[in-house]
Tab-separated table of C-alpha atoms in Angstrom:
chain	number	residue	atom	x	y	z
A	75	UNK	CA	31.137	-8.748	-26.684
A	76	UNK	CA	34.671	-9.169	-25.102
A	77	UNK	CA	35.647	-5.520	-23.780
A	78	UNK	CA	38.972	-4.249	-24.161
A	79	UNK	CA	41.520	-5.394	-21.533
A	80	UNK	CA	41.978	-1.664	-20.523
A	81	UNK	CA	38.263	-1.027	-20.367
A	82	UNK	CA	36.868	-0.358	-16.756
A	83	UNK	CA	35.358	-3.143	-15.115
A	84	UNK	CA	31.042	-3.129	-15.177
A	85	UNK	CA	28.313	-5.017	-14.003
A	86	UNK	CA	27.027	-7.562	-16.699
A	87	UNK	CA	23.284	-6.116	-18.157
A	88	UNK	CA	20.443	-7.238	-16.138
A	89	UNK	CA	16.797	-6.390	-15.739
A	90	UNK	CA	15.442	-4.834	-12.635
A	91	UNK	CA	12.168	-4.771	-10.819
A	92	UNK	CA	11.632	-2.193	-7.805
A	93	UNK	CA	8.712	-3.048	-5.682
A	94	UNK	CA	7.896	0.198	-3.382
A	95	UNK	CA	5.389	-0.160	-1.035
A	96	UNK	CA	4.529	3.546	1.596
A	97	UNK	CA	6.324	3.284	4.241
A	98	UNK	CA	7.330	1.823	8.085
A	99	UNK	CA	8.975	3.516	11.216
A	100	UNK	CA	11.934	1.987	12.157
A	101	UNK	CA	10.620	0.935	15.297
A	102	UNK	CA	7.369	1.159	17.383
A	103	UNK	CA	8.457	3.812	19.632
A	104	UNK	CA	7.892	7.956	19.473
A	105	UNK	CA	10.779	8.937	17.759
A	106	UNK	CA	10.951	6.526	14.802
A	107	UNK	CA	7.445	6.738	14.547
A	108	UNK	CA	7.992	11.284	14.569
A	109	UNK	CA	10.654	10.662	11.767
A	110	UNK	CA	8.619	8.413	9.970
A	111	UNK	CA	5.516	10.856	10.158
A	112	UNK	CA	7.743	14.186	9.515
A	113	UNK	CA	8.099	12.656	6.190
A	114	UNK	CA	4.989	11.392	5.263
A	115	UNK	CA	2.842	14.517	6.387
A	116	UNK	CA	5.448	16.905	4.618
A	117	UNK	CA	4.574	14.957	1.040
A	118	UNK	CA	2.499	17.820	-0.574
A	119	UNK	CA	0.722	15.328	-2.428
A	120	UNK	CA	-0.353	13.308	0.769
A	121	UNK	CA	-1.212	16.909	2.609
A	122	UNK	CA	-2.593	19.343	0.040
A	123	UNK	CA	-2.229	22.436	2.201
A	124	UNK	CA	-0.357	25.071	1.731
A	125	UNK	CA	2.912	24.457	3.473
A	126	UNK	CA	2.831	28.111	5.376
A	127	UNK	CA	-0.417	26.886	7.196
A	128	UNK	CA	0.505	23.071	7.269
A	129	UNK	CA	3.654	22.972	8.211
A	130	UNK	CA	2.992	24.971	11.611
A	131	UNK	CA	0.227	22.401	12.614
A	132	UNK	CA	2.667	19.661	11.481
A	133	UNK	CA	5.215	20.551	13.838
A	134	UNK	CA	3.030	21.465	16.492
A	135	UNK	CA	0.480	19.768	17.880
A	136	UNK	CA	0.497	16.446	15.885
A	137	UNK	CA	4.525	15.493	15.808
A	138	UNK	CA	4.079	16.145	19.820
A	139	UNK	CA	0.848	14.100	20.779
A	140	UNK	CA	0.560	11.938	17.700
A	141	UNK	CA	3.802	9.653	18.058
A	142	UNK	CA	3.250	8.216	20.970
A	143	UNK	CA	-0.192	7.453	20.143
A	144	UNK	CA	0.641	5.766	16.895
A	145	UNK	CA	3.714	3.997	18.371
A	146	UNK	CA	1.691	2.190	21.062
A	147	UNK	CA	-0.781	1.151	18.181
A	148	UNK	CA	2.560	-0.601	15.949
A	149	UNK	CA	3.697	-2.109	19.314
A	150	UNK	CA	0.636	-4.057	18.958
A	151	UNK	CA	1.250	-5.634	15.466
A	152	UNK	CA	5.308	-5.308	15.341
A	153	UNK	CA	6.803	-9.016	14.771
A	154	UNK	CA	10.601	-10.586	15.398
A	155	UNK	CA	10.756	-9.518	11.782
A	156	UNK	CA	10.013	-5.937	12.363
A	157	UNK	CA	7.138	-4.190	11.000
A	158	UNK	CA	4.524	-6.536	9.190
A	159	UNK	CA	4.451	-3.918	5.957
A	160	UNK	CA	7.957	-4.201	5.594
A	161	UNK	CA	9.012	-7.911	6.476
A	162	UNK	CA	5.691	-8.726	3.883
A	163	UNK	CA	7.174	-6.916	1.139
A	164	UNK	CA	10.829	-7.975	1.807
A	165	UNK	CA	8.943	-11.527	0.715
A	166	UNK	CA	6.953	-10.823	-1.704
A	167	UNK	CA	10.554	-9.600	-3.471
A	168	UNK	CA	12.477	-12.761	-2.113
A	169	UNK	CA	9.683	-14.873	-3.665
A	170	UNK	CA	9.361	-12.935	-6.726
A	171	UNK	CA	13.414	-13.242	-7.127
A	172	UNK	CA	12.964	-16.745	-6.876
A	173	UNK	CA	10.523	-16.947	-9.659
A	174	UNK	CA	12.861	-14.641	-12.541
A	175	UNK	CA	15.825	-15.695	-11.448
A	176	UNK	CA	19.391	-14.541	-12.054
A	177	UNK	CA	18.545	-12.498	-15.137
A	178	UNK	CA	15.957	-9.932	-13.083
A	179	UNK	CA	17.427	-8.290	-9.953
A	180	UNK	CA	14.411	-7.842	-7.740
A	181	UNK	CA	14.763	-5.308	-4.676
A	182	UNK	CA	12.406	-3.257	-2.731
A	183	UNK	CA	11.684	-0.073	-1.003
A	184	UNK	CA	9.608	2.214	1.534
A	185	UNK	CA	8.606	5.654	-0.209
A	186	UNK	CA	8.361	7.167	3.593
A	187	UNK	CA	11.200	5.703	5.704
A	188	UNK	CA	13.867	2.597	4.389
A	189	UNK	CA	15.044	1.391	2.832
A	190	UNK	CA	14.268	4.474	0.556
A	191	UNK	CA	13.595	4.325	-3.119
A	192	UNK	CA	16.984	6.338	-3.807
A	193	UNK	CA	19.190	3.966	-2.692
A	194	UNK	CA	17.431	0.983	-3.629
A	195	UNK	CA	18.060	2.610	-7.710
A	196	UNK	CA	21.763	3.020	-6.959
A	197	UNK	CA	21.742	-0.679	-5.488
A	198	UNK	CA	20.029	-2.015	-8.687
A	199	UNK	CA	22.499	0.263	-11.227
A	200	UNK	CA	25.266	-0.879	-9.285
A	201	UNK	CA	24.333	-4.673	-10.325
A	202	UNK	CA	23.964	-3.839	-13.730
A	203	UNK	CA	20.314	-2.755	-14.330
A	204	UNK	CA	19.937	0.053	-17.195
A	205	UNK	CA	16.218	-1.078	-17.304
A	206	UNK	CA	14.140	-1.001	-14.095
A	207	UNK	CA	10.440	-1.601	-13.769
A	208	UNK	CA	9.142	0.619	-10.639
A	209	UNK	CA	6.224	-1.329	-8.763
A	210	UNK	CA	4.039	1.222	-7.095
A	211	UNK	CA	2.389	-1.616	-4.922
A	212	UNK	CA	-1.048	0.076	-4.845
A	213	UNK	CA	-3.899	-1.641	-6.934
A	214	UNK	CA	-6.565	1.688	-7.217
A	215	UNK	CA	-4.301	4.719	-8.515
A	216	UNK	CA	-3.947	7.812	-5.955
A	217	UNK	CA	-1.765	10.853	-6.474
A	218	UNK	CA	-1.017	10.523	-2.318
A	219	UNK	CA	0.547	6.770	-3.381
A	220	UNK	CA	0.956	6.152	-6.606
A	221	UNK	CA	1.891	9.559	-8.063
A	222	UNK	CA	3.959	10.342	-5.079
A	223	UNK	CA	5.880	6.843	-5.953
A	224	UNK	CA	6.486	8.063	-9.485
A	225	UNK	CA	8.392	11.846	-8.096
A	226	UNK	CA	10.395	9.821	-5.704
A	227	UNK	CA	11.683	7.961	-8.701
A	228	UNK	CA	11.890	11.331	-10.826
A	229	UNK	CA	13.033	13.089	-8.116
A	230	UNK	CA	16.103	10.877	-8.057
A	231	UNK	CA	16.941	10.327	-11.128
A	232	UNK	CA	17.578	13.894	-11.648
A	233	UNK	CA	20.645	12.984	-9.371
A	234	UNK	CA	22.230	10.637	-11.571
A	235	UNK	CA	24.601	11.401	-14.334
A	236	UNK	CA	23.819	8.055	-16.208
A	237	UNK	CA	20.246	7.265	-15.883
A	238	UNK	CA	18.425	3.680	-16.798
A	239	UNK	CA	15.612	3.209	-18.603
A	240	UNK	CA	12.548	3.076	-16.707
A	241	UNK	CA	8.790	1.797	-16.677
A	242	UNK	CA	6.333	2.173	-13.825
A	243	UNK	CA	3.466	-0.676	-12.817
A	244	UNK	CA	-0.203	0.692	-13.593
A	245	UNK	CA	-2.908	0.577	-11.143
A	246	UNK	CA	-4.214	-2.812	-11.922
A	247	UNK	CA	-7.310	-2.599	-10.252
A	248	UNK	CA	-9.699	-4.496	-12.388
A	249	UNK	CA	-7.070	-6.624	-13.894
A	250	UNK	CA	-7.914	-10.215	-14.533
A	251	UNK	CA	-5.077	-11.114	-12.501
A	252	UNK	CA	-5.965	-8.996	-9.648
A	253	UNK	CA	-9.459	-9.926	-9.502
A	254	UNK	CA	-8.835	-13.726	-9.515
A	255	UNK	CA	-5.752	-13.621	-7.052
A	256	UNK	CA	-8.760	-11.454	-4.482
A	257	UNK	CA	-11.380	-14.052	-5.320
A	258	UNK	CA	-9.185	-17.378	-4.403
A	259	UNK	CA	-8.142	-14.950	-1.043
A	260	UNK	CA	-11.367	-14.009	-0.208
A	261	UNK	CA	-12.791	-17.824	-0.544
A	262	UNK	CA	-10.019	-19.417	1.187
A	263	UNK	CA	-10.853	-16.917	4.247
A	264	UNK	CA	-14.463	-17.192	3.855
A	265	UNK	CA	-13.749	-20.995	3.839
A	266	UNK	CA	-11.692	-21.220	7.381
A	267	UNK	CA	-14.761	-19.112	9.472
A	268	UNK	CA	-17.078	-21.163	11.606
A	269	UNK	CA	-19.849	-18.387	9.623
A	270	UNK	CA	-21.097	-17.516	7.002
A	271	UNK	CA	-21.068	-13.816	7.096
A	272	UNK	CA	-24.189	-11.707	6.427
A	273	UNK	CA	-21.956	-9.140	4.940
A	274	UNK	CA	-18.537	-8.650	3.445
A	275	UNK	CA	-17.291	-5.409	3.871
A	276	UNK	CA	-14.135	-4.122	1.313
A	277	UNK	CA	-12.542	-1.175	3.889
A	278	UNK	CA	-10.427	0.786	1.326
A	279	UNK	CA	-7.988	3.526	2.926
A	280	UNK	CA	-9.711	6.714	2.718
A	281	UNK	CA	-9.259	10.298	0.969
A	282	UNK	CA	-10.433	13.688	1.490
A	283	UNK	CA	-13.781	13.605	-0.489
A	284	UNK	CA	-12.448	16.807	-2.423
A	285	UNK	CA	-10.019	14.776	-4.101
A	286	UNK	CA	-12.446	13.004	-5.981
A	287	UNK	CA	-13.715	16.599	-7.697
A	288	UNK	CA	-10.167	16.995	-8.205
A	289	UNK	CA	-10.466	14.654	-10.847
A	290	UNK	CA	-8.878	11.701	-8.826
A	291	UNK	CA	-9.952	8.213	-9.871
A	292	UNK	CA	-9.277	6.812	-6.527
A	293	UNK	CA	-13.240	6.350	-5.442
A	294	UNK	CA	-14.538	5.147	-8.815
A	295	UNK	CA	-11.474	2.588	-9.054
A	296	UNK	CA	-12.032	0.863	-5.705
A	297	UNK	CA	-15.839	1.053	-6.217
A	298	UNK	CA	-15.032	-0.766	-9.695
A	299	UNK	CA	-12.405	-3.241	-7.789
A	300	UNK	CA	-15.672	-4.172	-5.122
A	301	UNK	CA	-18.013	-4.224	-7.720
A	302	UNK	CA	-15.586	-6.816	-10.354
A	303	UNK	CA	-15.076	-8.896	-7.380
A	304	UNK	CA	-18.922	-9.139	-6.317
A	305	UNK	CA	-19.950	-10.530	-9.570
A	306	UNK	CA	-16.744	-13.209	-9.104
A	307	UNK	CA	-17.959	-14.143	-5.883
A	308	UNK	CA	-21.508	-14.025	-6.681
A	309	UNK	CA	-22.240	-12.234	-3.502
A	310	UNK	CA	-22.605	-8.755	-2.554
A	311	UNK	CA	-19.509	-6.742	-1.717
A	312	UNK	CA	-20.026	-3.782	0.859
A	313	UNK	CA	-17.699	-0.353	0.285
A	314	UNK	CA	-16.144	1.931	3.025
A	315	UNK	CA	-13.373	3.749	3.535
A	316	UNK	CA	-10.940	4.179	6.764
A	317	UNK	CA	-8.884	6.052	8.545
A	318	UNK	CA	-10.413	8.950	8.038
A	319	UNK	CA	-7.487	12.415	9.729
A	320	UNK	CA	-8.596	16.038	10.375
A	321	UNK	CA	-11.707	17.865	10.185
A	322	UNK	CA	-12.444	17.665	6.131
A	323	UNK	CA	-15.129	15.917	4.990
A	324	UNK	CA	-13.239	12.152	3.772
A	325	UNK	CA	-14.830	9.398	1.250
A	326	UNK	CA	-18.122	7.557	2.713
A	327	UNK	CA	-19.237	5.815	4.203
A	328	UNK	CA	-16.601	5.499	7.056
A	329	UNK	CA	-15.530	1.858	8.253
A	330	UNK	CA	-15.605	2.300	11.794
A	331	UNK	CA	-18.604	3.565	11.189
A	332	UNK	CA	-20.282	1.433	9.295
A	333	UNK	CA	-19.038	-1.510	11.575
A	334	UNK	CA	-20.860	0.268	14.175
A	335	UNK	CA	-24.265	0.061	12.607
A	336	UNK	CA	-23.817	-3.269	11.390
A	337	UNK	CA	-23.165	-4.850	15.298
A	338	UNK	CA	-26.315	-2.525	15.946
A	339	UNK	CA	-28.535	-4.173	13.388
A	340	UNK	CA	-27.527	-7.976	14.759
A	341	UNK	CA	-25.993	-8.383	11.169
A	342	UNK	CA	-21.821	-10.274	11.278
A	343	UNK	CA	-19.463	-9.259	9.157
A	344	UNK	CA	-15.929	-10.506	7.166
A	345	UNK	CA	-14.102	-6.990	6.522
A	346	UNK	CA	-11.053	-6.964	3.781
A	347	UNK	CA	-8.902	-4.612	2.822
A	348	UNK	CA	-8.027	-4.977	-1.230
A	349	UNK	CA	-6.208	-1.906	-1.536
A	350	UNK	CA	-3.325	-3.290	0.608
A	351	UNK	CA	-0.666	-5.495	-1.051
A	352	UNK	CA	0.221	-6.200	2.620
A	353	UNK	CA	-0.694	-6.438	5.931
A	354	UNK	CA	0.222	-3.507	7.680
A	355	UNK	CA	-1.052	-0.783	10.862
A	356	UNK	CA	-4.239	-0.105	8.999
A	357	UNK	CA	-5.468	-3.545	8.524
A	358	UNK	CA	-3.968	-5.166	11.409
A	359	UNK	CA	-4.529	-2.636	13.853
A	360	UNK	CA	-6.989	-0.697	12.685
A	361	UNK	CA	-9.464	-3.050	11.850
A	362	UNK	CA	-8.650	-6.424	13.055
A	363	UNK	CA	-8.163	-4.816	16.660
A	364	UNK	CA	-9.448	-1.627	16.423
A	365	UNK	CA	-12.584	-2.443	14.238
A	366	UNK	CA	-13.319	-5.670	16.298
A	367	UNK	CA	-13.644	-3.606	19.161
A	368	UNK	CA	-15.616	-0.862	17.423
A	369	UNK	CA	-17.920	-3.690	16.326
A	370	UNK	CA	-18.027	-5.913	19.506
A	371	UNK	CA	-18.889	-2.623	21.851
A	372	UNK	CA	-21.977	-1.893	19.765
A	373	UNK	CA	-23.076	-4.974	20.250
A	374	UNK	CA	-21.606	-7.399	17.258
A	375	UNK	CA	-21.166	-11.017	17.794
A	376	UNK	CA	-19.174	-12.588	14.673
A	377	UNK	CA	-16.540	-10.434	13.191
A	378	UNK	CA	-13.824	-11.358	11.252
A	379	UNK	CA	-10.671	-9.992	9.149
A	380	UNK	CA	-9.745	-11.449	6.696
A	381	UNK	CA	-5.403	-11.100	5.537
A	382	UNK	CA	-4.287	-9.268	2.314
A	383	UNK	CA	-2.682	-10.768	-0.553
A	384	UNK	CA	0.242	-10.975	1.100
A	385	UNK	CA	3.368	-13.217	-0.123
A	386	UNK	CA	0.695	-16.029	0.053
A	387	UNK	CA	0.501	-18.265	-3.696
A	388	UNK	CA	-2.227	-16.309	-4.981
A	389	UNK	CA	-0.860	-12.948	-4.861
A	390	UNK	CA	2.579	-13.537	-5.857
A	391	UNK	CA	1.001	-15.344	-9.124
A	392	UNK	CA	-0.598	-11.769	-9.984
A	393	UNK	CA	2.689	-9.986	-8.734
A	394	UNK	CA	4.610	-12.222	-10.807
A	395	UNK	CA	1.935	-12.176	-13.743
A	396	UNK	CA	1.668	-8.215	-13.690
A	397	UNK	CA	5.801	-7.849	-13.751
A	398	UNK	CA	6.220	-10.574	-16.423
A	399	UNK	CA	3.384	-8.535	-18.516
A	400	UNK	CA	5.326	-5.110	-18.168
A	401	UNK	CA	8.643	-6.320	-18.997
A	402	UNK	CA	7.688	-7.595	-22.818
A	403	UNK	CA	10.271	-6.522	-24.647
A	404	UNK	CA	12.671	-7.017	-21.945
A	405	UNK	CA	12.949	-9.972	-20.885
């Protein structure tokens, strides 16, 4: 409909999709990296301390000696593009525009650091979106990702006089699409070693074990996710769980631990990481450097990492797949 001459001027109605993925310094050096962790490690659903005893600690010892540690570790996988994490997901949404086309407005955003999940709403309102589907980019549901994705969102919309209509992404972690888009990954990597790996290890991120008698389905969704994709490869499909912080007793087994007694026993290894939509510090660093080294200085002889998802064909066909599925009704 025509709208009065007088009538002020607004964006025509469009559709958007917000992918938010957790987070990047702005650069690889101390004090982005001390901003960028302020934030994260004050998220009381990442740190479930209470704040009078955690925030102390925080401020402390690990935003003095932690920074530099971690920035030297993101100097070693930071690209002309920035950080891998975020110049990744900038793609996967520049592909995934491409595929919609004018009728979606696709953006993205960091839930720790930028571009923030705040502004990124305003961005797509401002273009016209009154309905915006929220991608929490995490396949096995967390409160420290997912939920914390969802009171960003809340958080802000509690800001805004006029508020659009919104729908969040489930954890898709044994979705069909999921599983196959893993299974073509996994093959193609398998397919470009010079071995044939005696086992393939899935490294999940870890979680303080006492989440799990929480009542968080974290654990028993990536088990499910390893176990799904074992019977599509036809090949067994080890568990662990990384980067393991603080003295509490986290998720086992541990990967770096695990990829210790594995160089021990003579046996190689092909280690994934299929709760990352993207390449980032943990898989980059952490265990294609990190854990090759951990391997190699036990002893280990053929190691090898394979890449996440990515903004390679087969994950953007679940990406697009999974958005196309929530917006019925939509679209």
């Amino acid at each position: 409909m025509t709208p009065p001459t007088d009538h002020p001027q607004v964006a025509a109605p469009r559709i958007g999709v917000l992918l938010v993925n957790l987070g990047t310094p702005d650069a690889p050096n101390a004090p982005s990296v001390r901003r960028y962790l302020a934030e994260f490690l004050s998220d009381r659903r990442v740190v479930e301390i209470p704040q009078l005893l955690w925030q102390p600690i925080l401020r402390g010892i690990i935003l003095t000696t932690r920074p530099k540690k971690s920035a030297h570790a993101y100097a070693q996988v930071w690209t002309d593009e920035g950080s891998p994490l975020a110049a990744i997901t900038r793609k996967q949404s520049e592909t995934l525009q491409a595929a919609f086309g004018a009728t979606v407005q696709v953006a993205y955003a960091m839930r720790y650091g930028k571009p923030a999940i705040g502004p990124a709403i305003d961005a797509l309102t401002a273009a016209g979106c009154r309905r915006i589907l929220v991608a929490p980019l995490y396949p096995q549901y967390c409160a420290a990702t997912t939920a914390t994705v969802v009171d960003a969102v809340g958080r802000h919309l509690q800001t805004l006089r006029w508020q659009p209509a919104i729908r969040f992404l489930p954890p898709y972690h044994d979705d069909g699409a999921y599983l196959r888009a893993l299974t073509d990954s996994v093959k193609s990597g398998l397919a470009a070693l010079d071995f044939d790996p005696d086992v393939l290890l899935a490294s999940f991120h870890g979680m303080p074990e006492r989440t799990l008698h929480l009542g968080d389905p974290y654990h028993c969704q990536c088990r499910k996710t390893a176990r799904l994709l074992s019977d599509a490869l036809s090949r067994p499909v080890e568990v662990a769980f990384q980067s393991r912080f603080g003295r509490a007793k986290w998720l086992e087994p541990a990967t770096d631990t695990r990829l210790e007694s594995l160089a021990s026993e003579g046996k190689s290894v092909a280690i994934f990481a299929p709760g990352f939509a993207a390449d980032c510090l943990e898989t980059l660093e952490e265990l294609a450097i990190r854990g090759k080294q951990q391997y190699e200085a036990t002893g280990g002889r053929r190691f090898a990492y394979l890449p996440c998802l990515n903004a390679d064909a087969p994950g953007m066909a679940m990406l697009e797949a999974l958005v196309r599925r929530e917006l019925a009704g939509w679209l």
